[in-house]
Short mmCIF file of C-alpha atoms in Angstrom, two decimals:
data_model
loop_
_atom_site.label_atom_id
_atom_site.label_comp_id
_atom_site.label_asym_id
_atom_site.label_seq_id
_atom_site.Cartn_x
_atom_site.Cartn_y
_atom_site.Cartn_z
CA UNK I 1 34.09 45.26 5.50
CA UNK I 2 35.70 41.99 5.06
CA UNK I 3 35.88 40.63 1.57
CA UNK I 4 35.69 36.84 1.34
CA UNK I 5 35.63 34.98 -1.81
CA UNK I 6 32.93 32.10 -2.05
CA UNK I 7 35.57 29.71 -3.60
CA UNK I 8 37.75 30.21 -0.40
CA UNK I 9 34.86 29.12 1.77
CA UNK I 10 34.23 26.02 -0.28
CA UNK I 11 37.84 25.09 -0.15
CA UNK I 12 38.04 25.77 3.60
CA UNK I 13 34.97 23.71 4.54
CA UNK I 14 36.17 20.79 2.45
CA UNK I 15 39.78 20.88 3.85
CA UNK I 16 38.29 21.28 7.39
CA UNK I 17 36.52 17.91 6.79
CA UNK I 18 39.49 16.05 5.06
CA UNK I 19 42.34 17.75 7.00
CA UNK I 20 44.23 16.87 3.92
CA UNK I 21 44.96 19.51 1.31
CA UNK I 22 45.92 16.77 -1.37
CA UNK I 23 42.41 15.06 -0.79
CA UNK I 24 40.57 18.42 -1.05
CA UNK I 25 42.46 19.33 -4.32
CA UNK I 26 41.27 15.99 -5.73
CA UNK I 27 37.71 16.32 -4.38
CA UNK I 28 37.32 19.93 -5.66
CA UNK I 29 39.20 19.22 -9.01
CA UNK I 30 41.87 21.84 -8.38
CA UNK I 31 45.68 21.83 -7.77
CA UNK I 32 47.10 21.43 -4.29
CA UNK I 33 48.88 24.80 -4.50
CA UNK I 34 45.52 26.45 -5.26
CA UNK I 35 44.14 24.95 -2.04
CA UNK I 36 46.98 26.35 -0.10
CA UNK I 37 46.56 29.79 -1.66
CA UNK I 38 42.61 29.78 -0.96
CA UNK I 39 43.27 28.89 2.79
CA UNK I 40 46.10 31.56 3.00
CA UNK I 41 43.89 34.26 1.56
CA UNK I 42 40.94 33.38 3.70
CA UNK I 43 43.16 33.49 6.80
CA UNK I 44 44.61 36.90 5.72
CA UNK I 45 41.08 38.20 5.15
CA UNK I 46 39.80 37.16 8.50
CA UNK I 47 43.08 37.99 10.40
CA UNK I 48 43.20 34.61 12.13
CA UNK I 49 44.94 31.17 11.73
CA UNK I 50 42.51 28.48 10.68
CA UNK I 51 44.93 25.53 10.50
CA UNK I 52 47.82 24.47 12.38
CA UNK I 53 50.50 23.10 10.22
CA UNK I 54 52.93 20.36 11.62
CA UNK I 55 55.30 18.80 9.11
CA UNK I 56 52.98 17.04 6.66
CA UNK I 57 49.81 17.14 8.83
CA UNK I 58 47.21 19.92 9.36
CA UNK I 59 44.60 20.43 12.07
CA UNK I 60 42.04 23.03 12.83
CA UNK I 61 42.84 25.72 15.44
CA UNK I 62 40.09 26.65 17.90
CA UNK I 63 39.25 29.66 15.55
CA UNK I 64 39.11 27.23 12.62
CA UNK I 65 36.66 24.88 14.52
CA UNK I 66 34.42 27.89 15.20
CA UNK I 67 34.56 29.25 11.70
CA UNK I 68 33.85 25.83 10.16
CA UNK I 69 30.39 25.93 11.61
CA UNK I 70 29.83 29.53 10.43
CA UNK I 71 31.14 28.66 7.02
CA UNK I 72 28.72 25.64 6.65
CA UNK I 73 25.83 27.85 7.70
CA UNK I 74 26.72 30.62 5.23
CA UNK I 75 27.11 28.07 2.37
CA UNK I 76 23.77 26.35 3.31
CA UNK I 77 21.99 29.64 3.41
CA UNK I 78 23.47 30.70 -0.02
CA UNK I 79 22.35 27.48 -1.51
CA UNK I 80 18.82 27.83 -0.04
CA UNK I 81 18.57 31.46 -1.39
CA UNK I 82 19.61 30.29 -4.89
CA UNK I 83 16.97 27.57 -4.66
CA UNK I 84 14.36 30.17 -3.69
CA UNK I 85 15.28 32.28 -6.69
CA UNK I 86 15.08 29.42 -9.13
CA UNK I 87 11.64 28.41 -7.71
CA UNK I 88 10.39 31.95 -7.96
CA UNK I 89 11.58 32.07 -11.52
CA UNK I 90 9.60 28.93 -12.24
CA UNK I 91 6.33 30.49 -10.87
CA UNK I 92 6.43 28.94 -7.42
CA UNK I 93 5.43 31.20 -4.62
CA UNK I 94 5.25 28.60 -1.69
CA UNK I 95 7.20 25.42 -0.83
CA UNK I 96 5.48 22.36 0.77
CA UNK I 97 7.67 19.38 1.67
CA UNK I 98 5.86 16.07 2.15
CA UNK I 99 7.49 13.09 3.57
CA UNK I 100 6.03 9.73 2.53
CA UNK I 101 6.80 6.18 3.27
CA UNK I 102 7.77 3.78 0.38
CA UNK I 103 4.53 1.98 1.08
CA UNK I 104 2.41 5.13 0.22
CA UNK I 105 4.50 5.65 -3.03
CA UNK I 106 3.21 2.35 -4.10
CA UNK I 107 -0.52 3.33 -4.01
CA UNK I 108 -2.48 6.12 -5.57
CA UNK I 109 -0.15 8.94 -4.58
CA UNK I 110 0.92 9.70 -8.30
CA UNK I 111 -2.73 10.05 -9.30
CA UNK I 112 -3.37 12.28 -6.34
CA UNK I 113 -0.31 14.48 -6.91
CA UNK I 114 -1.34 15.14 -10.47
CA UNK I 115 -4.64 16.65 -9.54
CA UNK I 116 -3.18 18.40 -6.36
CA UNK I 117 -0.40 20.20 -8.24
CA UNK I 118 -2.75 21.17 -11.14
CA UNK I 119 -4.97 22.92 -8.50
CA UNK I 120 -1.97 24.71 -7.00
CA UNK I 121 0.32 25.72 -9.80
CA UNK I 122 2.13 28.13 -7.59
CA UNK I 123 3.06 25.50 -4.99
CA UNK I 124 6.49 23.89 -5.21
CA UNK I 125 5.70 20.44 -3.96
CA UNK I 126 8.73 18.42 -2.68
CA UNK I 127 8.18 14.71 -2.10
CA UNK I 128 10.79 13.18 0.29
CA UNK I 129 10.63 9.42 0.47
CA UNK I 130 11.55 8.15 3.98
CA UNK I 131 11.11 5.06 6.15
CA UNK I 132 7.99 5.43 8.32
CA UNK I 133 10.29 5.26 11.45
CA UNK I 134 11.87 8.62 10.51
CA UNK I 135 8.76 10.62 9.53
CA UNK I 136 7.47 11.68 12.89
CA UNK I 137 10.90 13.22 13.83
CA UNK I 138 11.02 15.02 10.44
CA UNK I 139 7.63 16.63 11.05
CA UNK I 140 8.29 17.52 14.56
CA UNK I 141 11.68 19.17 13.76
CA UNK I 142 10.12 21.13 10.93
CA UNK I 143 12.34 19.53 8.34
CA UNK I 144 9.09 18.68 6.45
CA UNK I 145 5.69 20.25 6.38
CA UNK I 146 3.79 16.95 6.80
CA UNK I 147 4.08 13.19 6.49
CA UNK I 148 2.30 10.10 5.61
CA UNK I 149 3.45 7.18 7.65
CA UNK I 150 2.56 3.54 8.37
CA UNK I 151 3.37 4.18 12.06
CA UNK I 152 1.16 6.13 14.42
CA UNK I 153 2.96 9.05 15.99
CA UNK I 154 3.40 9.30 19.73
CA UNK I 155 4.37 12.91 19.98
CA UNK I 156 1.80 15.10 21.79
CA UNK I 157 2.65 18.22 19.68
CA UNK I 158 1.71 16.67 16.40
CA UNK I 159 -1.66 16.29 14.83
CA UNK I 160 -2.24 12.83 13.35
CA UNK I 161 -5.20 11.34 11.63
CA UNK I 162 -5.95 7.98 10.07
CA UNK I 163 -5.90 8.43 6.23
CA UNK I 164 -7.37 4.94 5.65
CA UNK I 165 -7.24 1.41 6.96
CA UNK I 166 -6.27 -1.42 4.73
CA UNK I 167 -6.90 -5.09 4.89
CA UNK I 168 -4.05 -7.60 4.31
CA UNK I 169 -4.25 -10.02 1.41
CA UNK I 170 -2.46 -13.14 0.82
CA UNK I 171 -0.74 -12.54 -2.53
CA UNK I 172 0.78 -15.34 -4.74
CA UNK I 173 1.94 -15.66 -8.40
CA UNK I 174 -0.65 -15.74 -11.09
CA UNK I 175 0.68 -19.13 -12.23
CA UNK I 176 0.22 -20.61 -8.71
CA UNK I 177 -2.75 -22.67 -10.08
CA UNK I 178 -1.55 -24.80 -13.02
CA UNK I 179 -5.25 -25.54 -14.01
CA UNK I 180 -7.98 -22.92 -13.45
CA UNK I 181 -10.55 -25.66 -13.22
CA UNK I 182 -8.51 -27.75 -10.82
CA UNK I 183 -8.69 -27.78 -7.07
CA UNK I 184 -7.81 -24.66 -5.13
CA UNK I 185 -4.29 -25.05 -3.63
CA UNK I 186 -4.45 -24.56 0.21
CA UNK I 187 -2.80 -21.61 1.99
CA UNK I 188 -0.71 -24.07 3.96
CA UNK I 189 0.55 -25.67 0.64
CA UNK I 190 1.36 -22.28 -0.80
CA UNK I 191 3.41 -21.28 2.36
CA UNK I 192 5.28 -24.58 2.38
CA UNK I 193 6.15 -24.58 -1.21
CA UNK I 194 7.28 -21.03 -1.56
CA UNK I 195 9.43 -18.34 0.28
CA UNK I 196 7.39 -15.98 2.28
CA UNK I 197 8.68 -12.36 1.79
CA UNK I 198 8.63 -10.50 5.14
CA UNK I 199 9.33 -7.09 6.69
CA UNK I 200 8.25 -4.75 3.79
CA UNK I 201 5.92 -3.11 6.46
CA UNK I 202 7.05 -1.62 9.81
CA UNK I 203 4.05 -2.89 11.95
CA UNK I 204 2.49 -6.19 11.59
CA UNK I 205 5.16 -8.76 10.66
CA UNK I 206 6.41 -9.75 14.18
CA UNK I 207 2.90 -10.62 15.30
CA UNK I 208 1.98 -12.32 11.97
CA UNK I 209 5.09 -14.55 11.96
CA UNK I 210 4.37 -15.79 15.53
CA UNK I 211 0.91 -16.86 14.45
CA UNK I 212 2.22 -18.52 11.29
CA UNK I 213 4.86 -20.48 13.10
CA UNK I 214 2.22 -21.92 15.30
CA UNK I 215 -0.02 -22.86 12.45
CA UNK I 216 2.46 -23.83 9.76
CA UNK I 217 5.90 -24.47 11.36
CA UNK I 218 8.91 -24.59 9.09
CA UNK I 219 7.72 -21.80 6.65
CA UNK I 220 10.78 -20.53 4.83
CA UNK I 221 11.11 -16.74 5.10
CA UNK I 222 13.16 -14.11 3.15
CA UNK I 223 13.40 -10.59 4.43
CA UNK I 224 12.66 -8.12 1.64
CA UNK I 225 12.46 -4.65 3.06
CA UNK I 226 10.78 -2.78 0.17
CA UNK I 227 7.24 -3.69 -0.85
CA UNK I 228 7.68 -2.90 -4.64
CA UNK I 229 10.58 -5.45 -4.75
CA UNK I 230 8.30 -8.05 -2.89
CA UNK I 231 5.65 -7.46 -5.56
CA UNK I 232 8.14 -7.96 -8.38
CA UNK I 233 9.50 -11.15 -6.81
CA UNK I 234 6.01 -12.58 -6.41
CA UNK I 235 5.16 -11.76 -10.06
CA UNK I 236 8.36 -13.59 -10.96
CA UNK I 237 7.12 -16.70 -9.14
CA UNK I 238 9.82 -16.44 -6.34
CA UNK I 239 7.56 -16.56 -3.39
CA UNK I 240 4.23 -15.24 -1.60
CA UNK I 241 3.47 -12.57 0.88
CA UNK I 242 0.90 -10.57 2.77
CA UNK I 243 0.44 -7.07 1.47
CA UNK I 244 -2.03 -4.12 2.04
CA UNK I 245 -4.75 -4.46 -0.50
CA UNK I 246 -4.19 -0.90 -1.76
CA UNK I 247 -0.68 -1.67 -2.67
CA UNK I 248 -1.65 -4.56 -4.98
CA UNK I 249 -5.05 -3.36 -6.14
CA UNK I 250 -3.84 -2.56 -9.71
CA UNK I 251 -1.80 -5.79 -10.06
CA UNK I 252 -4.76 -7.93 -8.89
CA UNK I 253 -7.22 -6.18 -11.34
CA UNK I 254 -4.70 -6.58 -14.21
CA UNK I 255 -4.11 -10.22 -13.29
CA UNK I 256 -0.41 -9.78 -12.64
CA UNK I 257 -0.82 -11.14 -9.13
CA UNK I 258 -3.49 -13.36 -7.50
CA UNK I 259 -5.06 -13.11 -4.19
CA UNK I 260 -5.22 -16.51 -2.57
CA UNK I 261 -7.87 -17.63 0.11
CA UNK I 262 -6.39 -17.59 3.61
CA UNK I 263 -8.21 -18.94 6.58
CA UNK I 264 -5.60 -20.13 8.93
CA UNK I 265 -6.39 -17.05 11.12
CA UNK I 266 -7.90 -13.58 10.56
CA UNK I 267 -5.48 -11.15 9.02
CA UNK I 268 -4.99 -7.78 10.74
CA UNK I 269 -5.74 -4.33 9.34
CA UNK I 270 -3.07 -1.76 8.81
CA UNK I 271 -3.49 1.89 9.08
CA UNK I 272 -1.92 4.88 7.26
CA UNK I 273 -1.48 8.17 9.07
CA UNK I 274 -1.25 11.79 8.02
CA UNK I 275 0.94 13.75 10.40
CA UNK I 276 1.52 17.59 10.67
CA UNK I 277 2.15 20.28 13.16
CA UNK I 278 -0.88 22.42 12.20
CA UNK I 279 -3.77 21.45 10.16
CA UNK I 280 -3.92 24.46 7.84
CA UNK I 281 -6.04 24.79 4.61
CA UNK I 282 -3.28 23.01 2.58
CA UNK I 283 -3.05 20.13 4.92
CA UNK I 284 -6.75 19.80 5.11
CA UNK I 285 -7.29 19.83 1.37
CA UNK I 286 -4.48 17.28 0.87
CA UNK I 287 -5.99 14.91 3.49
CA UNK I 288 -9.56 15.29 2.19
CA UNK I 289 -8.30 14.39 -1.39
CA UNK I 290 -6.53 11.17 -0.08
CA UNK I 291 -9.63 10.10 1.80
CA UNK I 292 -11.95 10.82 -0.97
CA UNK I 293 -9.84 8.45 -3.21
CA UNK I 294 -9.80 5.72 -0.61
CA UNK I 295 -13.28 6.15 0.69
CA UNK I 296 -15.14 6.81 -2.59
#
C-alpha cells in the first residue's frame, strides 16, 4: 500500500498550479527546499516523475497532469468529509443548500429562516447568494438543492413555481417634499431632477427604460446593480428608482423612503420563482411558508 502524506498532496497541487516552487513556498508559508522535498517524496512514493525540470523552469509531465486531477479530487473529498463530521458533531443530520438572489435576501427571508430552522434543528441549512442568472444552472447541476430566483427557468427537467408576484413602486427620498402641505411634486419632475438608479433587477429594466425615454426624454440614469445599495442611495437623497414593493415594505412603513405617485404609464409586475429538481417534503414546506408570508 502506498503511503502518501497529506502535506505532500497540498504542496503538489499548489506547485502544479503555479509551476513555480518559490511562489508555492510563499503561498504555503514554507521554505523552498521543503517544497522540493515534498515533491521528491511524493514522486518516490508514487514511482513516477511529476515535474520536468529544465534549468530554472518546471512543467508537469503527462503523469503529473493526470495526478493533478486525482489529487484535487482527493483533497476535495477529504474537505467534504471533515465538513460532514463537524456538521454531525453540531447535531446536523441533513444538509440543504438554497441559492437565493440578492433581491430575495432583501425581503422577508431572515424572518422565514428563523422559523424554518427552529422547526428543523437537525437540518444544516446553507444559504448561497447568487445572481438570478446563475441559479437555474446551479439547481440543474445539483450544486444546490433549490433556488429562489427573479428569472423563470427554461429547463424542462426542473420544477418551478411562482412564489409571489410583486408590483413595482416609484421610490423617492423622504425629503422629496419640502412641505407636506404643499403641492405634490409630479413624477416627471422627480425623474428630471434626480438620478434614476437602474439595473438592480434582471428582468424589467430594458422595457421600462424604453417607455421612460418616450415619456420623459433626457432622464439621467445611474446603473446600481445591487438593490440594497440603490435603497441606501435613495435614503441619502441621491436619486430615485423603481423597486418591488416587498423590498421596500419596511422602509416605507418606517418612513425612511417614500412611495411617489406615478401615472406616466402602468408599471409591470415582477415574479419570484422557486426552483428545484424534485418537490419533496422539505421543498413543499419551505415554499408553503414563503407563500404564507406573502399571501397572508
